[in-house]
Amino acid sequence: MADNLLSQNPAETVGNTPKGGRKNRNKDQSGDDDKSLLQGADTSLVPTVGDKDEGDESLKIRIRLNLKAKIPIILITTWPDMAFARRLAILPGGLGGLGSSIGKKLREQGARLAILYAPFEAARRDELLHAGYGSASGTSTSDTDIRTYECDITSPQSVSSAFSALKEEMVSPSSSAASARAFPSILINTAGYVSLSDMELTPPEETMKHLTTNVLGPMLCSQAFARMYFEAAGNAAASTNPPPPGRIVSISSQAAHVALHRHGAYCASKAALLGLARSMASEWAPRGITSNTVSPTVAWTALGKKAWGEDAVREAFLKNIPTGKFALPEDVADAVLFLCQDSSGMINGADIRVDGGFTIR
């Protein structure tokens, strides 16, 4: 509310200053005189000096008085926008190039992160965490900002164990302090798998690996998230503050919409993910969770650069993209962030194609 009116930097805005009143009094001039004048002022509707609403970390209100006019003046100080403050975002695949870009965007908006990484990433966890988030310890500015959990998303037992652990540490910690808890509000399904082979030569085990990683994994994680969200929302129903909306965003692909040569199993799995996301959107939206997908073209991550590093191959593919370039990780992250906003509540069961127009031809 105040962010539209005031500077993002900590600044004070003075209101209710009458003609002839002084706007810029030094703080050392507001001593006992201010206190005596305050005794006659009606402050029942204004917070006490220094108060800050725990539910809104972006706003602080203080009281001063214009001595000449003896009128209370409200001073409002703003902090950077924290749209997802005290909300938990869960990111399967959050150590990857796309996942870390999305995670950083969410952190900038105040979200706390629970990053699920695959067992094969365990040996490089600290390296990947530092590369993606600037942290090699599993934490950021505090112990509850970023946590990591090893999880095989294709295993129901592993998913259950990871979600139980993050719930205990981040959603319902033993500490009774409200600042130690985060509401499970966001799930970003970024983990995925792809391999290339001619259709007639694709081994059955490769097809199953695509389907279990790209479809079963997101389904298991979404089910665990939904159960956690419904429980937290039920507990919050008794409080004066309504629970924040639930948001599931799954990373699909342009391959869900068009046939790509030697990508048969991948195309099938990403198309199935669209159907899964729409089904979740239909069933869970009445209970507070929206579900959407983002379908990027080739993302210029470390893996993308490795796969498309050869100039001739890259230039040939880029000719099929009207914008003439691959997607940056930040391009995909911005689309995901938009779908996570409270203001995106009427977008449900949709797919945003971040493909430069590749699929329109």
PDB file of N, CA and C in Angstrom, residues 81-87 106-112:
ATOM      1  N   ASP A  81      10.181  -4.153  -0.775  1.00  0.00           N
ATOM      2  CA  ASP A  81       9.009  -5.011  -0.885  1.00  0.00           C
ATOM      3  C   ASP A  81       9.348  -6.432  -0.460  1.00  0.00           C
ATOM      4  N   MET A  82       8.535  -7.001   0.411  1.00  0.00           N
ATOM      5  CA  MET A  82       8.724  -8.361   0.903  1.00  0.00           C
ATOM      6  C   MET A  82       7.415  -9.116   0.726  1.00  0.00           C
ATOM      7  N   ALA A  83       7.022  -9.346  -0.518  1.00  0.00           N
ATOM      8  CA  ALA A  83       5.716  -9.922  -0.820  1.00  0.00           C
ATOM      9  C   ALA A  83       5.538 -11.310  -0.234  1.00  0.00           C
ATOM     10  N   PHE A  84       6.637 -12.064  -0.080  1.00  0.00           N
ATOM     11  CA  PHE A  84       6.537 -13.436   0.405  1.00  0.00           C
ATOM     12  C   PHE A  84       7.143 -13.612   1.797  1.00  0.00           C
ATOM     13  N   ALA A  85       7.187 -12.540   2.576  1.00  0.00           N
ATOM     14  CA  ALA A  85       7.748 -12.619   3.922  1.00  0.00           C
ATOM     15  C   ALA A  85       7.007 -13.664   4.742  1.00  0.00           C
ATOM     16  N   ARG A  86       7.774 -14.474   5.467  1.00  0.00           N
ATOM     17  CA  ARG A  86       7.258 -15.531   6.343  1.00  0.00           C
ATOM     18  C   ARG A  86       6.513 -16.629   5.595  1.00  0.00           C
ATOM     19  N   ARG A  87       6.752 -16.714   4.308  1.00  0.00           N
ATOM     20  CA  ARG A  87       6.197 -17.817   3.524  1.00  0.00           C
ATOM     21  C   ARG A  87       7.330 -18.762   3.128  1.00  0.00           C
ATOM     22  N   LEU A 106      12.663 -15.499  -5.369  1.00  0.00           N
ATOM     23  CA  LEU A 106      11.744 -15.652  -4.241  1.00  0.00           C
ATOM     24  C   LEU A 106      12.364 -15.124  -2.953  1.00  0.00           C
ATOM     25  N   ARG A 107      13.668 -15.366  -2.771  1.00  0.00           N
ATOM     26  CA  ARG A 107      14.349 -14.869  -1.577  1.00  0.00           C
ATOM     27  C   ARG A 107      14.344 -13.345  -1.551  1.00  0.00           C
ATOM     28  N   GLU A 108      14.521 -12.729  -2.713  1.00  0.00           N
ATOM     29  CA  GLU A 108      14.513 -11.267  -2.779  1.00  0.00           C
ATOM     30  C   GLU A 108      13.177 -10.695  -2.331  1.00  0.00           C
ATOM     31  N   GLN A 109      12.121 -11.488  -2.440  1.00  0.00           N
ATOM     32  CA  GLN A 109      10.789 -11.063  -2.016  1.00  0.00           C
ATOM     33  C   GLN A 109      10.457 -11.567  -0.613  1.00  0.00           C
ATOM     34  N   GLY A 110      11.453 -12.090   0.102  1.00  0.00           N
ATOM     35  CA  GLY A 110      11.265 -12.432   1.504  1.00  0.00           C
ATOM     36  C   GLY A 110      10.950 -13.873   1.804  1.00  0.00           C
ATOM     37  N   ALA A 111      10.806 -14.727   0.795  1.00  0.00           N
ATOM     38  CA  ALA A 111      10.454 -16.125   1.051  1.00  0.00           C
ATOM     39  C   ALA A 111      11.618 -16.869   1.694  1.00  0.00           C
ATOM     40  N   ARG A 112      11.276 -17.836   2.516  1.00  0.00           N
ATOM     41  CA  ARG A 112      12.267 -18.784   3.010  1.00  0.00           C
ATOM     42  C   ARG A 112      12.236 -20.009   2.102  1.00  0.00           C
TER      43      ARG A 112
END
